[in-house]
PDB file of C-alpha atoms in Angstrom:
ATOM      1  CA  MET A 291      61.293  75.563  97.300  1.00 77.00           C
ATOM      2  CA  THR A 292      58.196  77.731  98.073  1.00 84.00           C
ATOM      3  CA  ASN A 293      58.821  81.512  98.527  1.00 84.00           C
ATOM      4  CA  GLU A 294      57.726  81.057 102.313  1.00 87.00           C
ATOM      5  CA  GLU A 295      60.585  78.314 102.689  1.00 85.00           C
ATOM      6  CA  LYS A 296      63.059  81.095 100.693  1.00 80.00           C
ATOM      7  CA  GLN A 297      61.972  83.519 103.064  1.00 79.00           C
ATOM      8  CA  LEU A 298      62.465  81.638 106.253  1.00 83.00           C
ATOM      9  CA  ILE A 299      65.882  81.024 104.973  1.00 82.00           C
ATOM     10  CA  LYS A 300      67.111  84.375 104.716  1.00 76.00           C
ATOM     11  CA  ASP A 301      65.713  84.992 107.901  1.00 76.00           C
ATOM     12  CA  CYS A 302      67.612  81.913 109.542  1.00 80.00           C
ATOM     13  CA  ARG A 303      70.618  81.951 112.039  1.00 81.00           C
ATOM     14  CA  ILE A 304      72.830  78.955 112.036  1.00 85.00           C
ATOM     15  CA  MET A 305      76.598  78.274 112.194  1.00 86.00           C
ATOM     16  CA  ILE A 306      78.654  75.801 110.371  1.00 87.00           C
ATOM     17  CA  VAL A 307      81.862  75.308 111.908  1.00 85.00           C
ATOM     18  CA  GLY A 308      84.929  74.637 109.187  1.00 82.00           C
ATOM     19  CA  LYS A 309      88.018  75.926 107.851  1.00 80.00           C
ATOM     20  CA  ASP A 310      90.168  76.430 104.861  1.00 79.00           C
ATOM     21  CA  ASP A 311      88.795  74.618 101.568  1.00 83.00           C
ATOM     22  CA  PHE A 312      85.777  73.624 103.504  1.00 86.00           C
ATOM     23  CA  ILE A 313      84.651  77.294 103.683  1.00 86.00           C
ATOM     24  CA  THR A 314      84.405  77.561 100.171  1.00 89.00           C
ATOM     25  CA  TYR A 315      82.454  74.245  99.457  1.00 92.00           C
ATOM     26  CA  ILE A 316      79.907  75.344 102.304  1.00 90.00           C
ATOM     27  CA  LYS A 317      79.379  78.665 100.579  1.00 88.00           C
ATOM     28  CA  GLU A 318      78.607  77.056  97.280  1.00 91.00           C
ATOM     29  CA  GLU A 319      76.004  74.644  98.561  1.00 92.00           C
ATOM     30  CA  LEU A 320      74.743  77.188 100.746  1.00 89.00           C
ATOM     31  CA  GLY A 321      74.563  79.363  97.778  1.00 88.00           C
ATOM     32  CA  LYS A 322      72.235  76.945  95.873  1.00 90.00           C
ATOM     33  CA  LEU A 323      69.624  76.760  98.314  1.00 88.00           C
ATOM     34  CA  ASP A 324      69.234  80.827  98.505  1.00 83.00           C
ATOM     35  CA  PHE A 325      71.196  81.610 101.664  1.00 83.00           C
ATOM     36  CA  CYS A 326      72.239  85.111 101.909  1.00 76.00           C
ATOM     37  CA  ASN A 327      74.156  87.048 104.139  1.00 74.00           C
ATOM     38  CA  ILE A 328      77.081  84.735 104.966  1.00 78.00           C
ATOM     39  CA  GLU A 329      79.517  85.706 107.168  1.00 75.00           C
ATOM     40  CA  GLU A 330      82.900  84.338 107.693  1.00 75.00           C
ATOM     41  CA  VAL A 331      83.794  84.845 111.627  1.00 72.00           C
ATOM     42  CA  GLU A 332      87.568  84.217 112.935  1.00 67.00           C
ATOM     43  CA  ILE A 333      87.156  82.348 116.023  1.00 61.00           C
ATOM     44  CA  GLY A 334      90.344  81.349 116.852  1.00 56.00           C
ATOM     45  CA  GLU A 335      91.768  78.227 118.198  1.00 51.00           C
ATOM     46  CA  ASN A 336      90.509  76.346 120.822  1.00 47.00           C
ATOM     47  CA  ILE A 337      87.395  77.113 120.958  1.00 46.00           C
ATOM     48  CA  ASN A 338      85.467  74.404 123.211  1.00 42.00           C
ATOM     49  CA  GLY A 339      89.047  72.794 123.501  1.00 41.00           C
ATOM     50  CA  GLN A 340      89.258  72.470 119.697  1.00 41.00           C
ATOM     51  CA  ASP A 341      90.793  74.416 116.967  1.00 43.00           C
ATOM     52  CA  THR A 342      87.963  75.083 114.816  1.00 44.00           C
ATOM     53  CA  GLY A 343      89.781  77.720 112.624  1.00 45.00           C
ATOM     54  CA  ILE A 344      86.887  79.710 110.847  1.00 45.00           C
ATOM     55  CA  LEU A 345      83.323  79.859 112.240  1.00 51.00           C
ATOM     56  CA  ILE A 346      80.520  80.571 109.213  1.00 56.00           C
ATOM     57  CA  GLU A 347      77.359  82.271 110.353  1.00 53.00           C
ATOM     58  CA  TYR A 348      74.363  82.409 108.339  1.00 53.00           C
ATOM     59  CA  THR A 349      72.275  85.250 109.364  1.00 47.00           C
ATOM     60  CA  GLY A 350      69.172  87.074 107.588  1.00 47.00           C
ATOM     61  CA  SER A 351      69.732  90.354 109.635  1.00 47.00           C
ATOM     62  CA  GLY A 352      73.654  90.719 109.726  1.00 43.00           C
ATOM     63  CA  LEU A 353      74.416  89.519 113.271  1.00 43.00           C
ATOM     64  CA  SER A 354      77.621  91.072 114.692  1.00 46.00           C
ATOM     65  CA  GLN A 355      80.722  89.072 114.860  1.00 46.00           C
ATOM     66  CA  THR A 356      80.260  88.323 118.354  1.00 48.00           C
ATOM     67  CA  SER A 357      77.101  86.076 118.109  1.00 55.00           C
ATOM     68  CA  ASP A 358      77.263  83.382 120.845  1.00 66.00           C
ATOM     69  CA  MET A 359      77.575  79.789 119.278  1.00 69.00           C
ATOM     70  CA  ASN A 360      75.302  78.528 122.477  1.00 78.00           C
ATOM     71  CA  SER A 361      72.562  80.934 121.223  1.00 83.00           C
ATOM     72  CA  ILE A 362      71.701  78.982 117.838  1.00 87.00           C
ATOM     73  CA  PRO A 363      72.046  75.944 116.156  1.00 90.00           C
ATOM     74  CA  VAL A 364      75.467  74.789 115.469  1.00 90.00           C
ATOM     75  CA  ILE A 365      76.384  72.090 112.250  1.00 92.00           C
ATOM     76  CA  TYR A 366      79.790  70.324 112.624  1.00 91.00           C
ATOM     77  CA  PRO A 367      80.850  68.524 109.086  1.00 92.00           C
ATOM     78  CA  PHE A 368      83.382  66.013 109.028  1.00 94.00           C
ATOM     79  CA  ASP A 369      85.567  64.958 105.797  1.00 94.00           C
ATOM     80  CA  PHE A 370      85.811  61.118 106.807  1.00 96.00           C
ATOM     81  CA  VAL A 371      87.855  60.815 103.276  1.00 94.00           C
ATOM     82  CA  ASP A 372      85.707  58.231 101.759  1.00 94.00           C
ATOM     83  CA  GLY A 373      82.457  59.859 102.887  1.00 95.00           C
ATOM     84  CA  ALA A 374      81.112  62.490 105.495  1.00 96.00           C
ATOM     85  CA  GLY A 375      79.515  63.278 108.538  1.00 96.00           C
ATOM     86  CA  ALA A 376      77.585  65.907 110.333  1.00 96.00           C
ATOM     87  CA  ILE A 377      76.804  66.300 114.116  1.00 96.00           C
ATOM     88  CA  VAL A 378      73.912  69.198 114.633  1.00 96.00           C
ATOM     89  CA  VAL A 379      74.038  70.657 118.144  1.00 94.00           C
ATOM     90  CA  PHE A 380      70.679  73.120 118.892  1.00 94.00           C
ATOM     91  CA  PRO A 381      71.369  75.378 122.363  1.00 91.00           C
ATOM     92  CA  GLU A 382      69.616  72.878 124.458  1.00 93.00           C
ATOM     93  CA  ASP A 383      71.604  70.153 123.638  1.00 93.00           C
ATOM     94  CA  GLU A 384      74.430  68.366 124.991  1.00 89.00           C
ATOM     95  CA  ARG A 385      77.821  69.833 124.443  1.00 85.00           C
ATOM     96  CA  ASP A 386      80.390  68.037 126.627  1.00 83.00           C
ATOM     97  CA  TRP A 387      81.583  66.158 123.548  1.00 83.00           C
ATOM     98  CA  LEU A 388      83.023  69.816 121.892  1.00 80.00           C
ATOM     99  CA  GLY A 389      86.136  69.277 124.565  1.00 75.00           C
ATOM    100  CA  LYS A 390      87.488  66.507 122.583  1.00 80.00           C
ATOM    101  CA  GLN A 391      91.034  66.619 121.480  1.00 80.00           C
ATOM    102  CA  ASN A 392      90.821  65.852 117.978  1.00 86.00           C
ATOM    103  CA  MET A 393      87.151  66.198 117.106  1.00 89.00           C
ATOM    104  CA  ARG A 394      87.254  64.477 113.555  1.00 92.00           C
ATOM    105  CA  GLN A 395      89.033  61.536 114.980  1.00 94.00           C
ATOM    106  CA  TRP A 396      86.682  61.213 118.056  1.00 94.00           C
ATOM    107  CA  ALA A 397      83.609  61.564 115.613  1.00 95.00           C
ATOM    108  CA  ALA A 398      84.725  59.153 113.287  1.00 97.00           C
ATOM    109  CA  GLU A 399      85.223  57.136 116.138  1.00 97.00           C
ATOM    110  CA  TYR A 400      81.820  57.367 117.908  1.00 96.00           C
ATOM    111  CA  MET A 401      79.795  57.054 114.415  1.00 97.00           C
ATOM    112  CA  SER A 402      81.979  53.894 113.798  1.00 97.00           C
ATOM    113  CA  GLY A 403      81.320  52.340 116.868  1.00 97.00           C
ATOM    114  CA  TYR A 404      77.649  53.550 117.102  1.00 96.00           C
ATOM    115  CA  CYS A 405      76.878  51.613 113.862  1.00 96.00           C
ATOM    116  CA  ALA A 406      78.839  48.581 115.099  1.00 95.00           C
ATOM    117  CA  PHE A 407      76.924  48.658 118.082  1.00 96.00           C
ATOM    118  CA  TRP A 408      73.491  48.957 116.605  1.00 95.00           C
ATOM    119  CA  ASN A 409      74.466  46.909 113.403  1.00 94.00           C
ATOM    120  CA  VAL A 410      73.609  49.830 110.989  1.00 93.00           C
ATOM    121  CA  GLU A 411      74.365  48.493 107.587  1.00 91.00           C
ATOM    122  CA  GLY A 412      76.557  50.379 105.406  1.00 89.00           C
ATOM    123  CA  CYS A 413      78.842  51.787 107.620  1.00 92.00           C
ATOM    124  CA  ASP A 414      82.014  49.796 107.000  1.00 94.00           C
ATOM    125  CA  TRP A 415      83.351  52.063 104.778  1.00 96.00           C
ATOM    126  CA  LEU A 416      83.774  54.656 108.015  1.00 97.00           C
ATOM    127  CA  HIS A 417      85.668  51.622 110.089  1.00 96.00           C
ATOM    128  CA  ASP A 418      88.132  51.043 107.259  1.00 96.00           C
ATOM    129  CA  ALA A 419      88.677  55.164 106.585  1.00 96.00           C
ATOM    130  CA  LEU A 420      89.918  55.573 110.686  1.00 97.00           C
ATOM    131  CA  PRO A 421      93.571  54.925 109.741  1.00 97.00           C
ATOM    132  CA  ALA A 422      93.549  57.604 107.174  1.00 97.00           C
ATOM    133  CA  ILE A 423      91.675  59.810 109.264  1.00 96.00           C
ATOM    134  CA  LYS A 424      94.126  59.084 112.145  1.00 96.00           C
ATOM    135  CA  GLU A 425      96.781  60.321 110.012  1.00 96.00           C
ATOM    136  CA  ASN A 426      94.862  63.493 109.008  1.00 93.00           C
ATOM    137  CA  LYS A 427      94.392  62.633 105.332  1.00 94.00           C
ATOM    138  CA  THR A 428      91.363  64.676 103.459  1.00 92.00           C
ATOM    139  CA  SER A 429      89.302  64.040 100.443  1.00 92.00           C
ATOM    140  CA  GLU A 430      87.888  67.144  98.317  1.00 93.00           C
ATOM    141  CA  ALA A 431      84.993  64.680  97.448  1.00 92.00           C
ATOM    142  CA  ALA A 432      84.387  64.041 101.079  1.00 94.00           C
ATOM    143  CA  MET A 433      84.606  67.912 101.985  1.00 93.00           C
ATOM    144  CA  LYS A 434      82.188  68.760  98.872  1.00 93.00           C
ATOM    145  CA  THR A 435      79.849  65.842 100.256  1.00 93.00           C
ATOM    146  CA  ALA A 436      80.196  67.148 103.656  1.00 93.00           C
ATOM    147  CA  ALA A 437      79.312  70.775 102.272  1.00 93.00           C
ATOM    148  CA  HIS A 438      76.045  69.335 100.722  1.00 93.00           C
ATOM    149  CA  ILE A 439      74.867  67.630 103.871  1.00 94.00           C
ATOM    150  CA  CYS A 440      75.495  70.619 105.814  1.00 92.00           C
ATOM    151  CA  ALA A 441      73.169  73.016 103.378  1.00 92.00           C
ATOM    152  CA  ARG A 442      70.701  70.256 103.167  1.00 94.00           C
ATOM    153  CA  ILE A 443      70.371  70.186 107.215  1.00 95.00           C
ATOM    154  CA  ALA A 444      70.636  73.888 107.786  1.00 93.00           C
ATOM    155  CA  ALA A 445      67.594  74.435 104.780  1.00 92.00           C
ATOM    156  CA  ASN A 446      65.766  71.833 106.814  1.00 94.00           C
ATOM    157  CA  ILE A 447      66.739  73.602 109.779  1.00 94.00           C
ATOM    158  CA  ALA A 448      65.625  76.898 108.763  1.00 91.00           C
ATOM    159  CA  VAL A 449      62.024  76.047 107.477  1.00 93.00           C
ATOM    160  CA  GLY A 450      61.464  73.899 110.776  1.00 93.00           C
ATOM    161  CA  ARG A 451      61.701  70.098 109.829  1.00 94.00           C
ATOM    162  CA  ASP A 452      63.317  67.790 112.141  1.00 95.00           C
ATOM    163  CA  VAL A 453      67.078  67.122 111.838  1.00 97.00           C
ATOM    164  CA  LYS A 454      68.872  64.799 113.771  1.00 97.00           C
ATOM    165  CA  ARG A 455      70.744  65.943 116.703  1.00 96.00           C
ATOM    166  CA  TYR A 456      73.318  64.940 118.635  1.00 95.00           C
ATOM    167  CA  PRO A 457      73.791  62.129 120.046  1.00 94.00           C
ATOM    168  CA  HIS A 458      72.407  61.240 116.618  1.00 95.00           C
ATOM    169  CA  PHE A 459      74.362  62.159 113.289  1.00 96.00           C
ATOM    170  CA  TYR A 460      74.448  62.021 109.634  1.00 96.00           C
ATOM    171  CA  LEU A 461      76.814  59.723 107.654  1.00 96.00           C
ATOM    172  CA  VAL A 462      77.251  60.007 103.930  1.00 93.00           C
ATOM    173  CA  GLU A 463      79.516  57.419 101.589  1.00 89.00           C
ATOM    174  CA  SER A 464      79.574  58.092  97.950  1.00 64.00           C
ATOM    175  CA  GLY A 465      76.841  60.430  97.892  1.00 54.00           C
ATOM    176  CA  VAL A 466      74.256  58.142  99.322  1.00 54.00           C
ATOM    177  CA  TRP A 467      72.351  59.596 102.424  1.00 47.00           C
ATOM    178  CA  ARG A 468      72.481  57.525 105.176  1.00 44.00           C
ATOM    179  CA  ALA A 469      70.724  59.407 108.627  1.00 45.00           C
ATOM    180  CA  GLU A 470      71.494  56.659 111.570  1.00 46.00           C
ATOM    181  CA  LYS A 471      68.521  55.021 113.170  1.00 40.00           C
ATOM    182  CA  ASN A 472      67.562  54.085 116.717  1.00 35.00           C
TER     183      ASN A 472
END
């Protein structure tokens, strides 16, 4: 990483939605990429119709805890038990999907259905994990994988690289990167 890229990361404003142990894993991964001024912001329950717990905000200039989720990129990571996924939303992107009752289950079904429809190879594991996801099972390995994905996406956003944005997504099994394709 160049000095210029490190400075861009320090000045970056991105939010990653997560809660509980997910927060710790995300902070660890972001620290490896020189993100600083990491601020945990309690956003309460039912933001956009979803219980999101804590929102983490990465700021270069120490923004207030009242920053608007609609004004900066937001990364939504998902623990899919046998792997992980992430959806990125920029301010101008469609957001009506955020009101889903169980966002994790919705995302898993959405990604699994997308992969089946477009014949994306290597995604059968997600379909097989749907029963465990519906039972709200989690996996430390999947959370760590999702945290790793988020940190890489955040770094790419910070330095101006293209990232997959909703309705596109990131999907990973066993530490192998898979960005869905059209």
